[in-house]
Short mmCIF file of C-alpha atoms in Angstrom, two decimals:
data_model
loop_
_atom_site.label_atom_id
_atom_site.label_comp_id
_atom_site.label_asym_id
_atom_site.label_seq_id
_atom_site.Cartn_x
_atom_site.Cartn_y
_atom_site.Cartn_z
CA MET A 1 26.87 29.81 66.49
CA ILE A 2 27.70 31.25 63.14
CA ASP A 3 26.29 29.37 60.26
CA GLY A 4 26.92 29.54 56.48
CA ALA A 5 25.16 27.77 53.54
CA ASP A 6 23.05 25.39 55.49
CA ASN A 7 21.38 28.68 57.36
CA GLY A 8 20.84 26.47 60.48
CA GLY A 9 17.95 24.50 59.10
CA ALA A 10 15.92 27.43 58.12
CA VAL A 11 13.58 28.05 55.25
CA SER A 12 15.15 27.64 51.69
CA ALA A 13 16.29 30.56 49.66
CA ALA A 14 13.43 29.96 47.13
CA GLN A 15 10.57 30.08 50.08
CA ALA A 16 12.46 33.26 51.33
CA ALA A 17 12.44 34.98 48.26
CA ASP A 18 8.72 34.47 47.69
CA GLN A 19 7.82 35.67 51.51
CA VAL A 20 10.32 38.62 50.89
CA ARG A 21 8.39 39.96 47.84
CA GLU A 22 5.24 40.03 49.66
CA HIS A 23 6.56 41.59 52.70
CA ILE A 24 7.89 44.48 50.22
CA VAL A 25 4.59 44.71 48.56
CA ASP A 26 3.03 44.94 52.03
CA MET A 27 5.44 47.77 53.34
CA CYS A 28 4.90 49.83 50.21
CA ALA A 29 1.19 49.70 50.84
CA GLY A 30 1.50 51.45 54.12
CA PRO A 31 1.03 55.08 54.81
CA GLU A 32 4.78 56.11 54.04
CA GLY A 33 5.09 53.84 50.74
CA GLY A 34 8.60 52.44 49.80
CA HIS A 35 11.19 52.07 47.22
CA LEU A 36 9.33 49.29 45.41
CA GLY A 37 11.06 48.68 42.13
CA GLY A 38 14.89 48.74 43.46
CA SER A 39 13.80 46.51 46.40
CA LEU A 40 12.31 43.72 44.28
CA SER A 41 15.26 43.69 42.08
CA LEU A 42 17.55 42.85 44.88
CA VAL A 43 15.43 39.87 46.24
CA GLU A 44 17.46 36.96 44.66
CA ILE A 45 20.79 38.78 45.45
CA LEU A 46 20.01 39.12 49.20
CA THR A 47 18.37 36.03 49.48
CA THR A 48 21.18 33.85 48.01
CA LEU A 49 23.73 35.82 50.43
CA TYR A 50 21.68 35.50 53.54
CA PHE A 51 20.43 31.77 52.82
CA GLY A 52 23.31 30.62 51.11
CA VAL A 53 26.76 32.05 51.14
CA MET A 54 27.25 34.53 54.19
CA ARG A 55 28.32 33.00 57.45
CA VAL A 56 25.87 34.92 59.99
CA ASP A 57 24.51 34.20 63.62
CA PRO A 58 20.77 35.80 63.93
CA GLU A 59 20.97 35.29 67.49
CA HIS A 60 24.37 37.10 67.94
CA PRO A 61 24.46 39.64 65.13
CA ALA A 62 27.81 41.27 66.25
CA ALA A 63 29.55 37.68 66.41
CA ALA A 64 33.16 37.74 66.23
CA GLY A 65 34.23 36.25 62.84
CA ARG A 66 30.85 36.87 60.75
CA ASP A 67 30.77 37.88 57.42
CA ILE A 68 29.84 41.61 56.88
CA PHE A 69 27.03 42.98 54.68
CA LEU A 70 26.56 46.64 53.58
CA LEU A 71 23.81 47.81 51.43
CA SER A 72 25.21 50.84 49.79
CA LYS A 73 22.12 51.74 47.93
CA GLY A 74 20.18 52.10 51.30
CA HIS A 75 17.12 53.08 49.81
CA GLY A 76 16.34 49.28 49.03
CA ALA A 77 16.14 48.98 52.91
CA ILE A 78 12.74 47.35 53.01
CA ALA A 79 14.40 44.29 51.11
CA LEU A 80 17.08 43.93 53.39
CA TYR A 81 14.41 44.28 56.62
CA ALA A 82 12.60 41.43 54.96
CA VAL A 83 15.31 39.48 54.34
CA LEU A 84 16.76 39.98 58.09
CA ALA A 85 13.22 38.99 59.40
CA GLU A 86 13.06 35.95 57.22
CA ARG A 87 16.49 34.93 58.43
CA GLY A 88 15.36 35.28 62.03
CA PHE A 89 17.35 38.56 63.04
CA PHE A 90 14.02 40.07 64.42
CA PRO A 91 10.37 38.98 64.32
CA VAL A 92 8.77 39.16 60.95
CA SER A 93 5.88 40.85 62.87
CA GLU A 94 8.12 43.95 63.18
CA LEU A 95 7.86 44.64 59.47
CA LYS A 96 4.28 46.02 60.01
CA THR A 97 6.01 49.02 61.86
CA PHE A 98 7.96 50.02 58.73
CA GLY A 99 7.99 53.95 58.34
CA GLN A 100 5.68 54.51 61.73
CA PRO A 101 6.62 56.77 64.70
CA GLY A 102 9.15 55.07 66.75
CA SER A 103 9.76 52.26 64.52
CA ARG A 104 13.54 51.31 64.01
CA LEU A 105 12.57 50.20 60.45
CA MET A 106 13.57 53.69 58.81
CA GLY A 107 13.45 54.40 55.10
CA HIS A 108 17.20 53.89 55.23
CA PRO A 109 19.07 51.26 57.22
CA VAL A 110 20.40 52.10 60.64
CA ARG A 111 22.42 50.26 63.26
CA ALA A 112 19.37 50.10 65.77
CA VAL A 113 18.12 47.00 63.38
CA PRO A 114 19.81 43.85 64.29
CA GLY A 115 22.10 42.62 61.37
CA VAL A 116 22.62 45.95 60.10
CA GLU A 117 26.34 47.09 60.28
CA MET A 118 26.48 50.80 59.26
CA PRO A 119 23.72 53.35 58.29
CA THR A 120 23.63 53.75 54.34
CA GLY A 121 21.78 55.52 51.87
CA ALA A 122 24.29 58.63 51.13
CA LEU A 123 25.11 57.02 47.60
CA GLY A 124 28.60 56.31 47.06
CA HIS A 125 29.78 55.52 50.30
CA GLY A 126 29.38 51.74 50.90
CA LEU A 127 32.05 50.67 48.99
CA ALA A 128 34.54 52.59 50.98
CA ILE A 129 33.29 51.50 54.22
CA GLY A 130 33.43 47.91 53.03
CA ASN A 131 37.11 48.51 52.23
CA GLY A 132 37.50 49.47 55.94
CA PHE A 133 35.82 46.11 57.11
CA ALA A 134 37.69 43.68 54.74
CA LEU A 135 41.03 45.65 55.78
CA ALA A 136 40.35 45.22 59.40
CA ASP A 137 40.01 41.45 59.22
CA ARG A 138 41.12 39.74 56.11
CA ALA A 139 39.70 36.23 57.54
CA ARG A 140 36.24 37.28 56.91
CA ARG A 141 34.24 38.17 53.81
CA CYS A 142 32.68 41.62 53.27
CA PHE A 143 29.84 41.93 50.75
CA VAL A 144 28.54 45.40 49.37
CA VAL A 145 25.48 46.00 47.33
CA LEU A 146 25.59 48.76 44.95
CA GLY A 147 22.84 50.38 42.70
CA ASP A 148 23.88 50.82 39.19
CA GLY A 149 22.89 54.42 39.22
CA GLU A 150 25.13 54.85 42.25
CA LEU A 151 28.21 54.04 39.99
CA GLN A 152 28.01 57.53 38.71
CA GLU A 153 29.48 58.69 42.07
CA GLY A 154 33.08 59.34 41.72
CA SER A 155 33.58 58.23 45.38
CA VAL A 156 32.70 54.61 44.07
CA TRP A 157 35.82 54.48 41.73
CA GLU A 158 38.21 55.64 44.36
CA ALA A 159 37.14 53.11 46.79
CA ALA A 160 37.41 50.48 43.63
CA MET A 161 41.06 51.83 42.93
CA ALA A 162 41.94 51.40 46.74
CA ALA A 163 40.29 48.00 46.85
CA SER A 164 42.44 46.46 44.43
CA GLY A 165 45.48 48.36 45.27
CA LEU A 166 45.11 46.94 48.80
CA GLY A 167 44.62 43.45 47.45
CA LEU A 168 41.37 42.93 49.45
CA GLY A 169 40.62 39.32 48.16
CA ASN A 170 37.95 39.09 50.79
CA LEU A 171 35.73 41.91 49.33
CA THR A 172 33.02 41.22 47.02
CA ALA A 173 30.83 44.22 45.51
CA ILE A 174 27.52 43.27 43.85
CA VAL A 175 25.79 45.74 41.39
CA ASP A 176 21.95 45.53 40.82
CA ARG A 177 22.10 46.19 37.38
CA ASN A 178 18.62 46.93 36.64
CA GLY A 179 19.30 49.76 34.03
CA LEU A 180 17.04 52.45 35.62
CA GLN A 181 17.59 55.20 38.28
CA LEU A 182 14.88 57.67 39.58
CA GLY A 183 15.39 59.88 36.37
CA GLY A 184 15.19 56.94 33.91
CA GLU A 185 17.65 54.88 32.26
CA THR A 186 21.27 54.91 33.41
CA GLU A 187 22.70 55.06 30.02
CA ALA A 188 20.77 58.12 29.34
CA THR A 189 21.77 59.66 32.28
CA MET A 190 25.50 59.12 32.59
CA ALA A 191 26.53 56.09 30.51
CA LEU A 192 28.30 53.24 32.58
CA GLU A 193 29.16 50.73 29.61
CA PRO A 194 31.24 48.74 29.06
CA LEU A 195 30.95 48.53 32.60
CA ALA A 196 32.71 45.23 32.84
CA ASP A 197 35.68 46.55 31.45
CA ARG A 198 35.65 49.67 33.62
CA TRP A 199 35.76 47.45 36.81
CA ARG A 200 38.75 45.25 35.22
CA ALA A 201 40.44 48.61 34.57
CA PHE A 202 40.32 49.28 38.15
CA GLY A 203 42.15 45.81 38.96
CA TRP A 204 38.79 43.75 40.06
CA ALA A 205 37.90 40.22 39.08
CA VAL A 206 34.52 40.48 37.15
CA ARG A 207 31.63 38.10 36.99
CA GLU A 208 28.31 38.43 35.48
CA ALA A 209 25.04 36.69 36.42
CA ASP A 210 21.59 36.62 36.07
CA GLY A 211 20.41 38.67 39.08
CA HIS A 212 17.00 36.60 39.66
CA ASP A 213 18.89 33.11 39.10
CA ARG A 214 20.03 32.03 42.77
CA ALA A 215 22.13 29.08 41.26
CA ALA A 216 23.99 31.52 39.00
CA LEU A 217 24.43 33.87 41.78
CA GLY A 218 25.52 31.50 44.32
CA ALA A 219 28.14 30.24 41.81
CA ALA A 220 29.37 33.74 41.56
CA LEU A 221 29.47 34.69 44.91
CA ARG A 222 30.71 31.78 46.93
CA ALA A 223 34.53 31.76 45.61
CA PRO A 224 36.58 34.65 46.31
CA GLU A 225 39.72 35.36 44.18
CA PRO A 226 43.08 35.54 45.91
CA ASN A 227 44.40 38.97 46.61
CA ARG A 228 42.10 40.81 44.47
CA PRO A 229 38.33 41.99 45.05
CA VAL A 230 35.70 40.49 43.23
CA VAL A 231 32.49 42.45 41.39
CA VAL A 232 29.46 40.49 40.45
CA LEU A 233 27.37 42.54 37.78
CA ALA A 234 24.05 41.12 38.66
CA HIS A 235 21.66 41.77 35.56
CA THR A 236 18.20 42.32 37.31
CA VAL A 237 14.75 44.04 36.32
CA LYS A 238 13.71 46.69 38.29
CA GLY A 239 10.13 45.70 40.11
CA HIS A 240 10.76 42.02 39.14
CA GLY A 241 7.78 39.88 39.88
CA LEU A 242 5.10 42.40 39.20
CA PRO A 243 4.70 42.59 35.58
CA PHE A 244 2.49 45.70 35.62
CA LEU A 245 5.42 47.61 37.24
CA GLN A 246 8.65 45.89 36.19
CA GLY A 247 10.94 47.76 34.16
CA ARG A 248 9.49 51.15 34.61
CA PRO A 249 11.12 53.87 36.48
CA GLU A 250 8.08 55.12 37.97
CA SER A 251 8.41 51.85 40.18
CA HIS A 252 11.32 53.66 41.99
CA PHE A 253 9.09 54.61 44.72
CA ALA A 254 5.46 53.71 45.36
CA ARG A 255 2.62 54.14 47.91
CA LEU A 256 0.56 51.29 46.76
CA SER A 257 -3.36 51.95 46.95
CA GLU A 258 -5.52 49.24 48.55
CA ARG A 259 -6.27 48.14 44.91
CA GLN A 260 -3.05 47.96 43.80
CA HIS A 261 -1.85 46.33 46.92
CA GLY A 262 -4.28 43.52 46.39
CA ARG A 263 -3.39 43.30 42.62
CA ALA A 264 0.31 42.98 43.50
CA ARG A 265 -0.70 40.23 46.30
CA ALA A 266 -2.62 38.20 43.54
CA VAL A 267 0.11 38.28 41.11
CA LEU A 268 2.62 37.22 43.58
CA ARG A 269 0.63 34.33 44.66
CA ALA A 270 -0.13 33.34 41.16
CA ARG A 271 3.60 33.49 40.39
CA GLN A 272 4.26 30.99 43.58
CA ARG A 273 1.55 28.49 42.27
CA ARG A 274 3.16 28.26 38.84
CA ALA A 275 6.65 27.82 40.28
CA ALA A 276 5.15 25.16 42.39
CA SER A 277 3.52 23.13 39.63
#
């Protein structure tokens, strides 16, 4: 049965977020490493969607009437894998196989993973695919997460123009606005601001939220707009949760040493204790 905001009695979004961060750190300590910073900036966005907003059925990932999620910034796959596992789409124990020969948990999402609708990661394509899903069935909602550096791709703006022209009120884009990309600050690479005005000029309803505040994200994501798409500019911090890495471009990809891994786990556990006190 497809369930929504109550997530079928599963763990809370807050509990899931804590676990997801630990999973991300663990996967980045594996032999292949992983996209650490941009995965950590996604945690509250993804847990809010999967544990409070989207209608999904982990036991039947292809159930008719389900909401659609696309991770256009496919390099954030380890965050998506961790959330899907915590939501019950596949066993949490499988996360240990990330990046290993024969594992279906690859560096970018593929459809072999339950809950993944389409392979993504060639940046700039996810929003156009979301248009297709939204147009095919206007009775379900479609959510697409984009990186802010990804917005430098012209194909994103072609898709944005098409979505508003088609009146896709069931489509929501979420921009992970952490301000950094592989080469440094987005504004030093190709300026995006005034970003909200750019989206409005393409006919979108624009909402802004603290991308690490689940209540603010939930309020921004739950209500669609009649006959026009919504974009949520989620202001985040790359590497959020790890003070020794957050806000630094070098956190984009990491292969954590044993010492770094232990330090990261200790920081996350201390963070959880402070939140619980």
